[in-house]
mmCIF file of C-alpha atoms in Angstrom:
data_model
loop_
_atom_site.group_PDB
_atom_site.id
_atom_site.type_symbol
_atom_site.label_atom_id
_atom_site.label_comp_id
_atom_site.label_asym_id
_atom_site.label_seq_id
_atom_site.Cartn_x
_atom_site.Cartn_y
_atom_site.Cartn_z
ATOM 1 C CA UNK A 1 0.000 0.000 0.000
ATOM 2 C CA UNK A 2 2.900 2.236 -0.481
ATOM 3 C CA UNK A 3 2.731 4.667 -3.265
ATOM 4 C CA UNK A 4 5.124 7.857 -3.931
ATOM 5 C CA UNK A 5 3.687 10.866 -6.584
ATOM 6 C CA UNK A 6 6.877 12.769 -7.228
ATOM 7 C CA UNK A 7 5.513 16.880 -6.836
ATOM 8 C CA UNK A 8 5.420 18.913 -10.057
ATOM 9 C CA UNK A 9 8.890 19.346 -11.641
ATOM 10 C CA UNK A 10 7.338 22.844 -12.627
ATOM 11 C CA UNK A 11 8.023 24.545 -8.738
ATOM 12 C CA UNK A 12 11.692 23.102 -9.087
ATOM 13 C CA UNK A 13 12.166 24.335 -12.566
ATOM 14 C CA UNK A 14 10.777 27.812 -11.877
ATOM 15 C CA UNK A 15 13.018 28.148 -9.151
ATOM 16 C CA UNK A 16 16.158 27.493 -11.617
ATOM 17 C CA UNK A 17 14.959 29.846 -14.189
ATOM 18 C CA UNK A 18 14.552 32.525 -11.667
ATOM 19 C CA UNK A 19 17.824 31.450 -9.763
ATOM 20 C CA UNK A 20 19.224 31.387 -13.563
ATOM 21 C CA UNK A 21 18.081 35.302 -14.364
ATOM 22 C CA UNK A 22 18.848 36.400 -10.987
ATOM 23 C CA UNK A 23 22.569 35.143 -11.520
ATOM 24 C CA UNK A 24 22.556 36.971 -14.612
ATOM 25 C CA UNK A 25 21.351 40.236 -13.431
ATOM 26 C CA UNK A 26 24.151 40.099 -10.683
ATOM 27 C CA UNK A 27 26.971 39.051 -13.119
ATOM 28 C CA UNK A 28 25.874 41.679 -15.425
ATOM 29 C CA UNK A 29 25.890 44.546 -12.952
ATOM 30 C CA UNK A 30 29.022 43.283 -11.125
ATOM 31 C CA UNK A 31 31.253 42.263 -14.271
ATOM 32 C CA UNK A 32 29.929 44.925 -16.472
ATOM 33 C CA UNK A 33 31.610 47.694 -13.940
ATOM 34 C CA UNK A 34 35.077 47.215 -14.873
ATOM 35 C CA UNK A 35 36.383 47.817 -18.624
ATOM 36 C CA UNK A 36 34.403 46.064 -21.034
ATOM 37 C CA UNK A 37 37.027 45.097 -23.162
ATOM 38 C CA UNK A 38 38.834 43.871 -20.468
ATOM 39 C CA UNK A 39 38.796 39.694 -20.214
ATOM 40 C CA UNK A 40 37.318 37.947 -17.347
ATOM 41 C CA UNK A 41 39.121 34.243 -16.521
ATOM 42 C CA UNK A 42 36.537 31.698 -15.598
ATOM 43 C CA UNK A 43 38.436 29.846 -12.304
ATOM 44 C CA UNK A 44 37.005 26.797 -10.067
ATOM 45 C CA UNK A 45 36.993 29.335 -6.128
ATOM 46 C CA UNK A 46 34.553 31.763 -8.681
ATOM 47 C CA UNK A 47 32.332 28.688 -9.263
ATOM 48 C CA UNK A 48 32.436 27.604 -6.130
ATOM 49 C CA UNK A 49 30.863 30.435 -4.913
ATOM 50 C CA UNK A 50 27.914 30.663 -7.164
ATOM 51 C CA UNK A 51 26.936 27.270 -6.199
ATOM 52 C CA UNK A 52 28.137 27.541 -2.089
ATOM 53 C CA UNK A 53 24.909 26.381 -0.335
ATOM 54 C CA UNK A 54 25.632 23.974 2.293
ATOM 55 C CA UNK A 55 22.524 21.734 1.387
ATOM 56 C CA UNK A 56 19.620 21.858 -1.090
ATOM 57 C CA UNK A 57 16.622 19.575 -1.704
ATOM 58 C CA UNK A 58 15.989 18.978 -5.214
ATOM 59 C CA UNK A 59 13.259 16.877 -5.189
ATOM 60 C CA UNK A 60 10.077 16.420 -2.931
ATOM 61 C CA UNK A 61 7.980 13.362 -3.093
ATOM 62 C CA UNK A 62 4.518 12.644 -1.178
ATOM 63 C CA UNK A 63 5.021 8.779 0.601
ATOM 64 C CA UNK A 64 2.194 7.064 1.832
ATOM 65 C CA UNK A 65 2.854 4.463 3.838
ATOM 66 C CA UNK A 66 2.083 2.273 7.257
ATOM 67 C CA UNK A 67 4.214 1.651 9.775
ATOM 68 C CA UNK A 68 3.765 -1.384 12.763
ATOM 69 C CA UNK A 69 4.692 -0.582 16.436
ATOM 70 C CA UNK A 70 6.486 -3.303 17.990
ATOM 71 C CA UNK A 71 5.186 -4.285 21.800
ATOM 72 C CA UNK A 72 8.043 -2.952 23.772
ATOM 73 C CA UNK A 73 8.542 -6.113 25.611
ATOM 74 C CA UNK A 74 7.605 -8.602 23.176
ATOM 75 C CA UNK A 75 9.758 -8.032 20.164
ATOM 76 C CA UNK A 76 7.801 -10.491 17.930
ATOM 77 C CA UNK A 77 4.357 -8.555 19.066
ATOM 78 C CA UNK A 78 3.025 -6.034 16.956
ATOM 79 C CA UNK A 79 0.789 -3.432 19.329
ATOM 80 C CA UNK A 80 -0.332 -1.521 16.429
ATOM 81 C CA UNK A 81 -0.411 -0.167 12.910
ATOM 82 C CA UNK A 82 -0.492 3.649 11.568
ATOM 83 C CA UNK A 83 -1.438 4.532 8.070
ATOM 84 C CA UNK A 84 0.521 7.514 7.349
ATOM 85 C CA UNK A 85 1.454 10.309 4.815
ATOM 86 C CA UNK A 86 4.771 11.947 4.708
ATOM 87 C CA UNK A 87 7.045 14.292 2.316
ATOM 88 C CA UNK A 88 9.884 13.323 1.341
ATOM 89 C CA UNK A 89 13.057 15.388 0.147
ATOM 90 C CA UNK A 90 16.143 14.426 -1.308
ATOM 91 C CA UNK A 91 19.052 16.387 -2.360
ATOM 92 C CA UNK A 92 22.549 16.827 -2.573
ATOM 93 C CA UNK A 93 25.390 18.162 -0.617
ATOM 94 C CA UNK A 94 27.001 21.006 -2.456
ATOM 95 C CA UNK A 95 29.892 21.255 -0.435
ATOM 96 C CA UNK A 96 30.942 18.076 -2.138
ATOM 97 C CA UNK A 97 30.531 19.067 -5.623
ATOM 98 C CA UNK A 98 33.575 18.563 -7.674
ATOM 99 C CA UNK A 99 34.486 21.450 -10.126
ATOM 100 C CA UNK A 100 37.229 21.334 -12.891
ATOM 101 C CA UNK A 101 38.193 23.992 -15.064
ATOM 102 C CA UNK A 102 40.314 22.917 -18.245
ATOM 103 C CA UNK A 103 41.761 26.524 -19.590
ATOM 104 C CA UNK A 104 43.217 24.737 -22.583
ATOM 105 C CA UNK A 105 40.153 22.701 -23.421
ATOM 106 C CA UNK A 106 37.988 25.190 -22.443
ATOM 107 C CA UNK A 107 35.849 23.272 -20.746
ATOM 108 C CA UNK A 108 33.999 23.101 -17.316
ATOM 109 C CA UNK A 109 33.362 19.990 -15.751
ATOM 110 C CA UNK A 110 31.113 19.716 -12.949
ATOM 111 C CA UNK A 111 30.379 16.258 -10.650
ATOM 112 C CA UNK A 112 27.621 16.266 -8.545
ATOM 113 C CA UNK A 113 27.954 13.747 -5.566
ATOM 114 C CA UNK A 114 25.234 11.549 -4.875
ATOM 115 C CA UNK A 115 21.833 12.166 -3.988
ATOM 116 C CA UNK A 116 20.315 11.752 -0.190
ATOM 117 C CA UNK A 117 17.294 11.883 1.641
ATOM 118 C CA UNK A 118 17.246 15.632 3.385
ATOM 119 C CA UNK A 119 14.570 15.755 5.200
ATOM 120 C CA UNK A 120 11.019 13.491 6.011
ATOM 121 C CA UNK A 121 8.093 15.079 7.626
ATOM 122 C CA UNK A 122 5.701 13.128 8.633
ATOM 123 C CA UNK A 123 1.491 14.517 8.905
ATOM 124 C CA UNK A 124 0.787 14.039 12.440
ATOM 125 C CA UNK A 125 -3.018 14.938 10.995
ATOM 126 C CA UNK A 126 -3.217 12.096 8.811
ATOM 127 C CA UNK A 127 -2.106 9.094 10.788
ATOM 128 C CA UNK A 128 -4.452 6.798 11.494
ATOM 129 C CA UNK A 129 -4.269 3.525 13.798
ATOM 130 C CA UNK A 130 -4.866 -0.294 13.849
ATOM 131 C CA UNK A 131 -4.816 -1.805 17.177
ATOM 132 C CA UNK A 132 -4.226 -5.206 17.352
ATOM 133 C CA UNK A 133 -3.495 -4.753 20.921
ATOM 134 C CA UNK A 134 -6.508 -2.808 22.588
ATOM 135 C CA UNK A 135 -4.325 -1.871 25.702
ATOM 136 C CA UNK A 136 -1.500 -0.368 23.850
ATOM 137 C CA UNK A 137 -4.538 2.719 22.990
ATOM 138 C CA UNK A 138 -2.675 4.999 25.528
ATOM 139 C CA UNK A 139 -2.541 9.016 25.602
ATOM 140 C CA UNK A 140 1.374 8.679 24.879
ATOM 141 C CA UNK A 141 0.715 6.489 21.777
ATOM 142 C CA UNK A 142 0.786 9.701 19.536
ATOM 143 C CA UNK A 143 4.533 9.838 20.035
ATOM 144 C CA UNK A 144 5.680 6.748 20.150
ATOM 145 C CA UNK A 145 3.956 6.334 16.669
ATOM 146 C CA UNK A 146 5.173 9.448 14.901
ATOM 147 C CA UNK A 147 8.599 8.402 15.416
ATOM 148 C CA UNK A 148 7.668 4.817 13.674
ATOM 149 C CA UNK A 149 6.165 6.503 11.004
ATOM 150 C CA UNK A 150 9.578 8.700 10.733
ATOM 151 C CA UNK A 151 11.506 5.800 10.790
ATOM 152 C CA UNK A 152 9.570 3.870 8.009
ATOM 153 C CA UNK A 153 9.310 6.731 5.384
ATOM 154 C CA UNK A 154 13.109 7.377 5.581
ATOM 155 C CA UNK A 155 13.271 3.374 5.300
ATOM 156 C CA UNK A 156 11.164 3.045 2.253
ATOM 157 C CA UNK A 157 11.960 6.014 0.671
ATOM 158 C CA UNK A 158 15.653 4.634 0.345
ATOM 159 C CA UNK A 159 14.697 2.085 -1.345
ATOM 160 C CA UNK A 160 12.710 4.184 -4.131
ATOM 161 C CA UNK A 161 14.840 5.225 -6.711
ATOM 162 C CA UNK A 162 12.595 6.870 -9.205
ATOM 163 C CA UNK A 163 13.294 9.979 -6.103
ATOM 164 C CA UNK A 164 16.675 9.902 -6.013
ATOM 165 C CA UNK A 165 16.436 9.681 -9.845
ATOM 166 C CA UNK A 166 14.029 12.708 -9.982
ATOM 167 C CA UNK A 167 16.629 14.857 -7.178
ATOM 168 C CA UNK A 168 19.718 14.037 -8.969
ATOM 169 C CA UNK A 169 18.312 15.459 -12.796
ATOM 170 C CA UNK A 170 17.156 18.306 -10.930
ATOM 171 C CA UNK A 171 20.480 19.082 -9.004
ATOM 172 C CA UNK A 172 22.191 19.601 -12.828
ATOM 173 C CA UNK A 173 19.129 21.523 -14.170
ATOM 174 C CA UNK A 174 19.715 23.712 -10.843
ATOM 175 C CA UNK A 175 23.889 23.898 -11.161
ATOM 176 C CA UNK A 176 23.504 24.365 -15.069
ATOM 177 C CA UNK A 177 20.852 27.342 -14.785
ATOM 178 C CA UNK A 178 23.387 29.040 -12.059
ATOM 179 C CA UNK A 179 26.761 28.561 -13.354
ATOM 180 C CA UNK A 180 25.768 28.422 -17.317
ATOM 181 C CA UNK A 181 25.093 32.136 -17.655
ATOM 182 C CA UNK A 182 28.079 33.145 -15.416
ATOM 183 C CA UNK A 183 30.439 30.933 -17.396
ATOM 184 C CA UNK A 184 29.005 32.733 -21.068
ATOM 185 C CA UNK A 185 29.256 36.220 -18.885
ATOM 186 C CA UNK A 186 33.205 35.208 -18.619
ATOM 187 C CA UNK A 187 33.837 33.439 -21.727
ATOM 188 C CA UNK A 188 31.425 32.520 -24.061
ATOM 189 C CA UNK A 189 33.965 29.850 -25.537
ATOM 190 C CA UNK A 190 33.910 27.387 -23.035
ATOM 191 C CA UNK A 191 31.798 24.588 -22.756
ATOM 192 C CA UNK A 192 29.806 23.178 -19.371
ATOM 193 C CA UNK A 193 29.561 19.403 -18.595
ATOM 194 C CA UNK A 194 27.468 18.674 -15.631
ATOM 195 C CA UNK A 195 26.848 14.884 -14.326
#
């Protein structure tokens, strides 16, 4: 009964495009102040801090799942079942991307390190519980549960790659649509490579 509905790629993309013309407003302004004829050098610490944000989700997915609460003293025991819905993010770490600039070659290559889950947030409002275990119905059981249901999504989720899939084509889209247009700012001749 688990399904995950990856959110509209449109939100993600409309976030490059106006990360994308934002760059390219700021490069404008802040390269165009110097001599125009004057050439800029594109160098790998310049990259690096277009792109320096510690941490960024690139992909959000809605999990639906159910989780089973173990009786505390009987391992083998399940008390009880909740039905849950979660969000899911995943994302990369962008203090590990790898950037190489080839002056001869004119090229930029860009490696973006694998994709992780960020962050799971679990719907308090939607869980909903199966006792098999009528005395296990307690105030405390709210708790108790959330944290199963916490444990579970970031579980499954692991284990669905059509997220991590989803995150990783959306970390290039986001590095190429900030460092593209500072790159053609600098020096139109070289190329990009992002993977």
């Amino acid at each position: 009964m688990e399904k995950t509905k990856s959110k509209s790629k449109v939100l993600i993309l409309g976030a490059g495009i106006i990360l994308g013309i934002v760059l390219i407003v700021i490069s404008a302004v802040a390269f165009n102040k110097g001599n125009q004829n004057e050439k800029n050098v594109v160098t790998t610490s310049s990259l690096q801090k277009i792109i320096k944000v510690s941490r960024l989700s690139t992909s959000t997915a809605v999990y639906n799942g159910i989780a089973k609460v173990k009786n505390e003293e009987k391992s083998d025991k399940i008390d009880y079942y909740v039905a849950y819905e979660a969000k899911v993010s995943a994302g990369i770490d962008f203090d590990k991307v790898d950037i190489v600039v080839d002056h001869e070659a004119k090229k930029v290559s860009i490696k973006i390190p694998d994709v992780y889950i960020t962050d799971v947030v679990v719907d308090v409002s939607s869980m909903d519980f199966i006792f098999n275990d009528k005395s296990a119905n307690k105030s405390a059981v709210t708790e108790k549960a959330f944290k199963a249901c916490e444990e579970d999504a970031e579980t499954e989720s692991k284990e669905q790659n059509a997220i991590f899939e989803l995150a990783q084509q959306n970390a290039v889209n986001a590095i190429t649509a900030l460092v593209k247009p500072f790159i053609e700012q600098m020096d139109e001749e070289y190329t990009l490579i992002v993977e």
